[in-house]
XYZ file of C-alpha atoms in Angstrom:
548
model
C 10.975 -12.003 144.938
C 9.966 -9.407 142.298
C 12.665 -8.150 140.111
C 13.419 -4.350 140.492
C 11.572 -3.412 137.345
C 8.740 -5.598 138.217
C 8.410 -4.309 141.569
C 8.507 -0.672 140.640
C 5.887 -1.499 137.816
C 3.598 -2.867 140.329
C 4.143 -0.354 143.215
C 4.609 3.093 141.850
C 1.441 4.254 140.346
C -1.219 4.271 143.201
C -3.926 6.808 144.261
C -5.973 8.007 147.167
C -8.834 10.597 148.039
C -7.813 14.400 147.773
C -9.686 17.405 148.944
C -11.309 19.772 146.439
C -9.142 22.386 144.630
C -10.615 25.170 146.597
C -9.259 23.630 149.790
C -5.927 23.347 148.135
C -5.968 27.103 147.414
C -6.552 28.123 150.933
C -4.423 25.422 152.621
C -1.259 26.155 150.423
C -0.373 29.337 152.098
C -2.191 31.838 149.814
C -0.618 30.503 146.553
C -3.487 31.903 144.596
C -2.559 35.343 145.455
C 0.547 35.044 143.320
C -1.423 35.111 140.017
C -0.682 38.012 137.775
C -4.057 37.500 136.178
C -5.931 37.586 139.393
C -7.492 34.228 138.735
C -6.664 32.441 141.961
C -7.856 28.961 140.646
C -5.404 29.201 137.701
C -2.651 30.437 139.968
C -2.840 27.461 142.136
C -3.066 25.081 139.425
C 0.255 26.706 137.968
C 1.894 26.522 141.451
C 3.579 23.341 142.745
C 3.853 22.989 146.473
C 6.617 20.407 147.474
C 6.570 19.430 151.206
C 9.896 18.632 152.359
C 12.033 18.828 155.784
C 13.971 21.988 155.152
C 15.566 22.372 158.795
C 18.882 21.024 157.550
C 18.716 22.015 153.933
C 20.732 24.800 152.194
C 22.641 26.725 151.172
C 21.624 26.628 147.550
C 25.009 27.550 145.998
C 25.448 24.509 143.734
C 29.160 24.496 144.410
C 28.710 24.251 148.215
C 25.422 22.385 148.813
C 25.710 18.586 149.348
C 22.747 17.731 151.469
C 20.056 16.312 149.200
C 17.505 18.629 148.137
C 20.202 20.684 146.553
C 20.066 18.379 143.660
C 16.537 19.242 143.157
C 17.065 22.960 143.162
C 20.225 22.800 141.160
C 18.545 20.890 138.335
C 15.775 23.423 138.346
C 17.856 26.579 138.335
C 20.946 25.400 136.439
C 22.137 23.240 133.637
C 25.080 20.873 133.222
C 27.092 19.993 130.269
C 25.442 16.511 130.025
C 22.482 14.746 131.602
C 20.516 11.378 131.700
C 17.456 10.749 130.164
C 15.169 10.002 133.203
C 16.176 6.718 134.716
C 18.223 5.366 131.686
C 21.624 5.317 132.904
C 23.069 3.657 130.068
C 23.233 6.830 127.866
C 24.378 10.345 128.500
C 22.570 12.916 126.496
C 23.185 16.650 125.634
C 22.529 19.347 128.142
C 24.549 22.586 127.635
C 26.993 20.716 125.484
C 25.516 19.612 122.192
C 28.260 17.106 121.417
C 31.618 16.024 122.976
C 34.565 13.688 122.443
C 36.810 11.543 124.641
C 40.397 11.229 123.819
C 42.205 7.729 123.304
C 44.087 8.504 126.575
C 40.727 8.492 128.521
C 41.913 11.738 130.186
C 40.785 14.517 127.990
C 37.078 15.475 127.290
C 36.281 18.020 124.778
C 32.808 19.624 124.814
C 31.028 21.902 122.202
C 28.508 24.134 123.753
C 24.905 24.507 122.252
C 24.898 28.048 120.888
C 21.232 28.492 121.856
C 22.145 28.150 125.527
C 21.630 31.254 127.516
C 21.490 32.453 131.266
C 18.416 33.874 132.896
C 20.010 37.265 132.293
C 20.088 36.769 128.558
C 23.872 36.106 128.327
C 25.057 33.530 126.024
C 26.483 30.509 128.045
C 30.274 30.278 127.169
C 33.255 28.144 127.589
C 34.720 30.666 130.147
C 31.465 30.298 132.226
C 32.154 26.691 132.300
C 35.820 26.940 133.095
C 35.323 29.492 135.869
C 32.354 27.380 137.411
C 34.366 24.116 137.529
C 37.416 25.862 138.971
C 35.391 27.612 141.535
C 33.741 24.375 142.523
C 37.284 22.984 143.124
C 38.842 25.984 144.957
C 35.898 26.503 147.215
C 37.174 23.427 149.062
C 33.583 22.747 150.316
C 31.658 19.521 150.716
C 31.270 18.612 147.134
C 34.721 19.891 146.016
C 36.244 16.484 146.033
C 34.157 15.789 142.746
C 36.571 17.902 141.032
C 39.568 16.575 142.656
C 40.515 14.348 139.704
C 40.617 17.240 137.345
C 43.938 18.532 136.205
C 42.760 21.539 134.149
C 39.954 23.180 132.435
C 40.566 25.310 129.381
C 38.452 27.399 127.167
C 40.274 27.473 123.828
C 37.189 29.303 122.210
C 33.900 30.536 123.441
C 32.162 27.382 122.400
C 34.698 24.790 123.332
C 35.637 23.446 126.630
C 38.554 20.945 127.362
C 38.649 19.025 130.655
C 41.868 17.002 131.383
C 42.014 14.443 134.184
C 45.115 13.551 136.352
C 44.346 9.858 135.460
C 42.357 7.922 133.034
C 38.763 7.467 133.676
C 36.281 7.237 130.780
C 33.372 7.139 133.239
C 34.236 10.601 134.544
C 31.873 12.009 131.695
C 28.986 10.810 133.980
C 30.148 12.871 136.804
C 29.424 15.938 134.846
C 25.861 15.161 135.225
C 25.919 15.894 138.805
C 24.403 19.224 140.045
C 27.548 20.162 141.718
C 28.947 20.554 138.202
C 26.218 23.256 137.539
C 27.414 26.124 135.088
C 27.106 29.597 136.658
C 26.825 32.989 134.940
C 30.221 34.382 135.630
C 29.260 37.770 135.260
C 26.415 37.720 137.671
C 28.153 35.498 140.293
C 31.296 37.743 140.362
C 29.148 40.867 140.759
C 27.770 39.243 143.897
C 30.876 38.051 145.635
C 31.890 34.674 143.824
C 35.522 33.923 142.690
C 37.417 31.054 141.224
C 40.646 32.274 142.745
C 42.925 29.785 144.424
C 42.049 31.216 147.725
C 38.265 31.074 147.192
C 37.549 29.100 150.191
C 38.433 32.264 152.165
C 37.529 35.193 149.770
C 34.391 33.987 148.001
C 31.300 35.687 149.736
C 28.509 34.695 147.132
C 26.995 31.752 148.855
C 24.384 33.652 150.890
C 23.269 35.552 147.669
C 23.128 32.329 145.627
C 20.874 30.744 148.295
C 18.157 33.544 147.768
C 18.883 34.111 144.126
C 20.327 32.076 141.233
C 22.814 32.604 138.488
C 21.888 29.928 135.999
C 20.306 28.895 132.668
C 17.839 26.557 134.034
C 14.046 26.591 133.628
C 13.361 28.145 136.987
C 15.104 31.049 139.106
C 15.402 31.335 142.913
C 13.045 34.091 144.068
C 13.276 33.961 147.878
C 14.665 31.812 150.759
C 13.540 31.841 154.159
C 16.189 29.428 155.981
C 14.379 26.336 157.144
C 11.024 27.520 156.207
C 10.470 28.160 152.556
C 12.116 28.300 149.114
C 10.467 29.913 146.188
C 11.367 29.397 142.643
C 9.734 31.012 139.622
C 9.831 30.332 136.042
C 12.788 31.747 134.019
C 11.186 33.942 131.371
C 14.209 33.807 129.332
C 14.696 29.900 129.650
C 16.347 28.764 126.409
C 14.365 25.523 126.530
C 10.822 26.878 127.679
C 9.288 23.563 128.620
C 8.379 24.194 132.318
C 4.717 24.047 133.044
C 4.516 25.555 136.606
C 4.919 29.358 137.026
C 6.032 28.933 140.703
C 7.638 26.276 142.836
C 7.398 26.208 146.624
C 9.509 24.051 148.743
C 7.609 24.206 151.979
C 8.910 23.020 155.294
C 6.863 20.107 156.459
C 9.385 18.499 158.960
C 8.436 14.706 159.243
C 7.241 12.118 156.732
C 4.015 11.733 158.765
C 3.154 15.280 158.607
C 3.921 15.407 154.927
C 1.659 12.559 154.077
C -0.974 14.221 156.280
C -0.543 17.568 154.534
C -0.835 15.856 151.257
C -4.161 14.117 152.339
C -5.350 17.623 153.227
C -4.472 19.286 149.907
C -1.961 21.595 151.575
C 0.916 20.345 149.414
C 1.056 18.500 145.953
C 4.014 16.447 146.354
C 6.079 14.876 149.357
C 9.683 14.469 149.851
C 10.631 10.854 149.382
C 8.834 8.703 151.848
C 9.456 5.130 153.177
C 7.243 2.239 152.043
C 5.678 1.743 155.509
C 3.913 5.079 154.904
C 3.150 4.592 151.227
C 1.773 0.887 151.231
C -1.478 1.987 153.002
C -2.160 4.181 149.909
C -2.930 1.181 147.739
C -6.519 0.997 148.055
C -7.024 4.687 147.531
C -7.873 6.522 144.407
C -6.576 10.232 144.093
C -3.016 10.269 145.189
C -0.083 8.523 143.263
C 3.080 7.055 144.360
C 6.093 7.181 141.923
C 9.922 6.914 142.177
C 12.989 5.358 140.978
C 15.349 2.511 141.924
C 17.267 3.356 145.063
C 21.120 4.001 145.193
C 21.193 3.964 149.040
C 22.591 0.563 149.488
C 23.281 -1.898 152.476
C 26.612 -3.288 152.386
C 28.345 -6.057 154.413
C 32.076 -5.973 154.562
C 34.628 -8.284 155.880
C 38.180 -7.438 156.881
C 40.889 -8.782 154.924
C 43.649 -7.988 157.531
C 44.673 -10.974 159.528
C 45.740 -8.914 162.406
C 42.221 -7.482 162.730
C 40.677 -10.970 162.583
C 42.752 -13.851 161.494
C 39.686 -16.306 161.042
C 37.591 -13.853 159.057
C 40.440 -12.992 156.750
C 40.869 -16.445 155.386
C 39.626 -17.225 151.752
C 37.274 -20.249 152.687
C 35.721 -18.198 155.436
C 34.757 -15.244 153.184
C 33.350 -17.587 150.535
C 31.500 -19.382 153.364
C 29.820 -16.297 154.496
C 28.688 -15.560 150.972
C 27.104 -19.047 150.823
C 25.536 -18.502 154.299
C 23.558 -15.534 153.826
C 19.876 -15.936 153.159
C 19.466 -13.540 150.385
C 15.719 -13.987 149.801
C 15.099 -13.638 153.580
C 16.889 -10.299 153.461
C 14.977 -8.946 150.544
C 11.613 -9.570 152.784
C 12.864 -7.644 155.641
C 10.725 -4.587 154.932
C 8.221 -3.595 152.283
C 10.000 -2.270 149.142
C 13.393 -3.688 149.807
C 15.143 -4.342 146.583
C 17.604 -7.318 146.579
C 20.911 -6.537 144.879
C 22.537 -9.318 143.051
C 25.942 -7.975 143.243
C 27.996 -4.871 143.928
C 26.459 -3.310 140.826
C 22.555 -3.053 140.835
C 20.731 -4.473 137.878
C 19.334 -0.987 136.860
C 22.919 0.151 136.132
C 24.764 -0.707 133.003
C 26.965 -3.699 133.955
C 24.705 -4.637 136.841
C 24.485 -8.334 137.900
C 21.061 -9.864 136.934
C 18.660 -11.762 138.953
C 19.457 -15.024 137.335
C 23.200 -14.493 138.454
C 22.194 -13.872 141.967
C 24.105 -15.795 144.660
C 22.111 -18.415 146.444
C 22.213 -19.509 150.113
C 23.917 -22.885 150.356
C 24.321 -23.776 154.213
C 26.031 -27.099 153.532
C 28.626 -25.496 151.147
C 29.334 -22.902 153.785
C 29.944 -25.552 156.543
C 32.338 -27.421 154.018
C 34.349 -24.286 153.457
C 34.637 -23.658 157.143
C 35.927 -27.018 157.726
C 38.382 -26.672 154.909
C 39.587 -23.544 156.799
C 40.082 -25.558 159.991
C 37.107 -23.879 161.616
C 34.529 -26.699 161.686
C 33.502 -25.652 165.124
C 32.898 -22.163 164.006
C 34.589 -18.894 165.514
C 33.688 -15.733 167.187
C 33.737 -12.296 165.494
C 32.244 -8.737 165.670
C 30.130 -6.686 163.336
C 29.906 -2.948 163.352
C 26.909 -1.094 162.390
C 24.830 2.182 162.936
C 21.770 2.401 165.118
C 20.301 4.840 162.953
C 16.691 4.259 161.946
C 16.696 6.822 158.976
C 16.155 3.874 156.442
C 13.818 0.873 156.681
C 14.810 -1.817 157.142
C 17.394 -0.213 159.578
C 21.089 -1.260 159.288
C 20.598 -2.865 162.627
C 17.671 -5.006 161.304
C 19.962 -6.282 158.689
C 22.881 -6.826 161.032
C 20.612 -9.067 163.105
C 19.540 -10.990 160.010
C 23.159 -11.560 158.980
C 23.827 -12.560 162.672
C 21.152 -15.231 162.527
C 22.207 -16.488 159.172
C 25.892 -16.818 160.281
C 24.853 -18.697 163.408
C 23.438 -21.419 161.278
C 26.883 -22.328 160.048
C 28.861 -21.762 163.409
C 29.837 -18.335 163.034
C 29.227 -16.366 166.257
C 28.759 -12.683 165.653
C 28.537 -9.866 168.327
C 26.882 -6.874 166.942
C 28.443 -3.419 167.954
C 25.650 -0.944 167.244
C 26.488 2.532 167.846
C 24.948 6.038 166.901
C 26.023 7.066 163.473
C 28.932 9.363 164.194
C 30.589 6.758 166.656
C 30.112 3.909 164.207
C 31.572 6.034 161.331
C 34.587 7.034 163.423
C 35.262 3.294 164.170
C 34.668 2.229 160.482
C 36.767 4.829 159.042
C 39.667 3.978 161.508
C 39.654 0.498 159.901
C 38.770 -1.050 163.267
C 35.698 -3.092 162.289
C 36.089 -6.871 161.613
C 32.839 -7.067 160.079
C 30.690 -4.015 158.849
C 27.048 -3.387 158.058
C 26.982 0.079 156.546
C 24.675 2.251 154.519
C 26.373 3.927 151.721
C 25.771 4.871 148.075
C 27.628 5.641 144.797
C 28.066 9.217 143.646
C 26.585 8.582 140.244
C 24.831 5.641 138.760
C 27.701 4.048 136.527
C 29.391 0.799 137.329
C 32.686 2.436 137.921
C 31.276 3.437 141.275
C 32.616 0.154 142.914
C 36.327 1.537 142.547
C 36.345 2.689 146.170
C 35.531 -0.819 147.227
C 38.496 -2.444 145.294
C 42.043 -2.645 146.582
C 43.254 0.748 147.596
C 40.070 2.386 147.221
C 38.881 4.483 150.195
C 36.262 1.955 151.531
C 38.354 -1.087 150.831
C 41.321 0.145 152.937
C 38.851 0.438 155.792
C 38.550 -3.382 155.494
C 42.319 -3.875 154.862
C 42.117 -4.547 151.246
C 45.090 -2.892 149.427
C 47.632 -3.543 146.714
C 50.113 -4.635 149.564
C 47.480 -7.084 150.777
C 45.248 -7.956 147.720
C 44.411 -11.294 148.831
C 43.581 -14.196 146.449
C 41.375 -11.932 144.011
C 42.382 -8.343 144.523
C 45.160 -8.245 141.952
C 42.828 -9.483 139.222
C 40.110 -7.052 139.909
C 42.439 -4.053 140.089
C 43.707 -5.152 136.741
C 40.351 -5.374 135.237
C 39.350 -2.155 136.699
C 42.362 -0.328 135.369
C 41.408 -1.555 131.913
C 37.746 -0.649 132.431
C 38.759 2.964 133.366
C 40.542 3.480 130.108
C 38.255 1.477 127.879
C 36.373 3.636 125.408
C 34.467 0.731 123.814
C 31.384 1.007 125.894
C 30.367 -2.793 125.493
C 33.775 -3.967 126.736
C 33.967 -1.340 129.413
C 30.392 -2.573 130.854
C 31.397 -6.211 130.556
C 34.568 -5.509 132.639
C 32.813 -3.995 135.383
C 30.066 -6.656 135.285
C 32.622 -9.428 135.556
C 34.252 -7.805 138.555
C 30.838 -7.529 140.291
C 29.793 -11.141 139.551
C 33.109 -12.572 140.740
C 32.843 -10.639 143.865
C 29.588 -12.511 144.676
C 31.834 -15.598 145.450
C 34.981 -14.161 146.917
C 34.789 -10.480 147.376
C 34.998 -8.953 150.893
C 31.737 -6.903 150.140
C 28.471 -8.097 149.765
C 25.915 -5.926 148.193
C 22.579 -6.821 150.069
C 19.752 -4.483 149.236
C 18.475 -0.985 148.649
C 15.068 0.854 149.140
C 13.252 2.662 146.189
C 13.258 6.535 146.236
C 9.543 6.976 146.309
C 7.275 10.090 146.546
C 3.528 10.455 147.108
C 1.674 13.128 145.094
C -1.658 14.496 143.900
C -2.674 12.128 141.056
C -3.083 15.199 138.779
C 0.776 15.839 138.847
C 2.051 14.146 135.848
C 5.392 13.110 134.741
C 6.734 11.822 138.069
C 8.145 8.536 136.597
C 10.169 10.306 134.005
C 11.255 13.191 136.498
C 12.931 11.028 139.239
C 16.298 9.602 139.114
C 19.037 8.994 141.442
C 21.240 12.104 140.196
C 18.844 14.789 140.235
C 16.294 13.171 142.572
C 13.392 15.182 140.957
C 13.445 17.163 137.740
C 10.557 19.771 138.453
C 10.624 20.975 135.043
C 9.418 17.581 133.824
C 6.184 17.796 135.893
C 2.952 19.248 134.841
C -0.751 19.235 136.359
C -3.727 18.040 134.537
């Protein structure tokens, strides 16, 4: 199987026929009429039409939205304190903050703002804008508010300095500030339109509707209009403090299904699709005037095993869980569908600390049988695996569950699959009622510390009965290593600690990271910069795109 880097290099730059530019002008909904110069061709070349399913998208308030495309819009209209450079997740780079320090206590982050940073109104971005924005995010109590939960306080000792203090040590929290939900809003503009950071903001803030049809940021674009479920229009910010955007106008146009998006792209009605599955993209390989580009996927498929004897006394045994690690056909799992990327541990190889291909677990059926015999289960045993029947991803979770079922049958473990629609599945999983689980999940940000929820007392771990009260044969060691990693300011040491946890869990952990699927787009070949514009935090940085 190809490594992730090799797979992406081979599969993400392909092209197919596209209609003439005149057809693009007519089909894109009259985009040419937006030209101030009257030159329709030039207007179309400076307009990017992005075909997406908008039916369940919005609102575009960066402190409220948590659906998916809000990350694209947030990055276009707003800035954050720090950012990633494309898909290089090893290094955090300046955004609004020109520099920062992390205190030895691993709880206090001090940011110095770039004096050149200004909002679209022309106002200078101040520390008070940052303090107000982060406090509003927390007090709105909306879907993304949990991201600010670890914050104890945010202060602005002077106009250029922001100090964020956490409740508990966590050096990796620096990377949380890359998330678009930590976008910094122009306090003056937002409050004039109903926003507040008050403790009762969840009840008194009325700005979300305004922020869906307008914006109050410092990004390269501004929201011009929003027709719910139909069309979002963004225009270049004429006062952008970093005037690098190529396109004068960005249109997010509702095209409901992946098949329809691809058809619209072929007809020249749009320039770019929402992320598509490889089953739609692979037929494009022999064509010449569309391209495929994207980034490694952080939507992952995980197998979990209970550590609670009362839930399944056989499955909770050490030798049994080690046997399951050896029984799985990892190479076969990676071949279930085109584009599937095998993960070699709970941290993928494209994230610092990730488990590399040469360290990948290998199937060893004989070893698995020996371990089962040592557990007194040479005749095998019966158990159950919960999963979702959702087909939003390819392969589906059910496809993977059936593969796991077949692999475990080879060593004598008889697995009954309990497949339910997603809400019913999640209800059972969250209630810690699953013996085994095959779930689709994803870390909030691409840092090795994303495995904390899967370690003892973590939210995901508790669903599998793994806690400090029931750490099993390995949990105490992993918890101690994680505690050190969260306070470790030496980056080399920090990354090594997380790596060792993930590599160790390949043998005895209650979780198995199975695979993920790349986040891939199809686009007009004349759109340049896609490989640099896509990552798993912003999904797509529109300001990094241009048209040749």
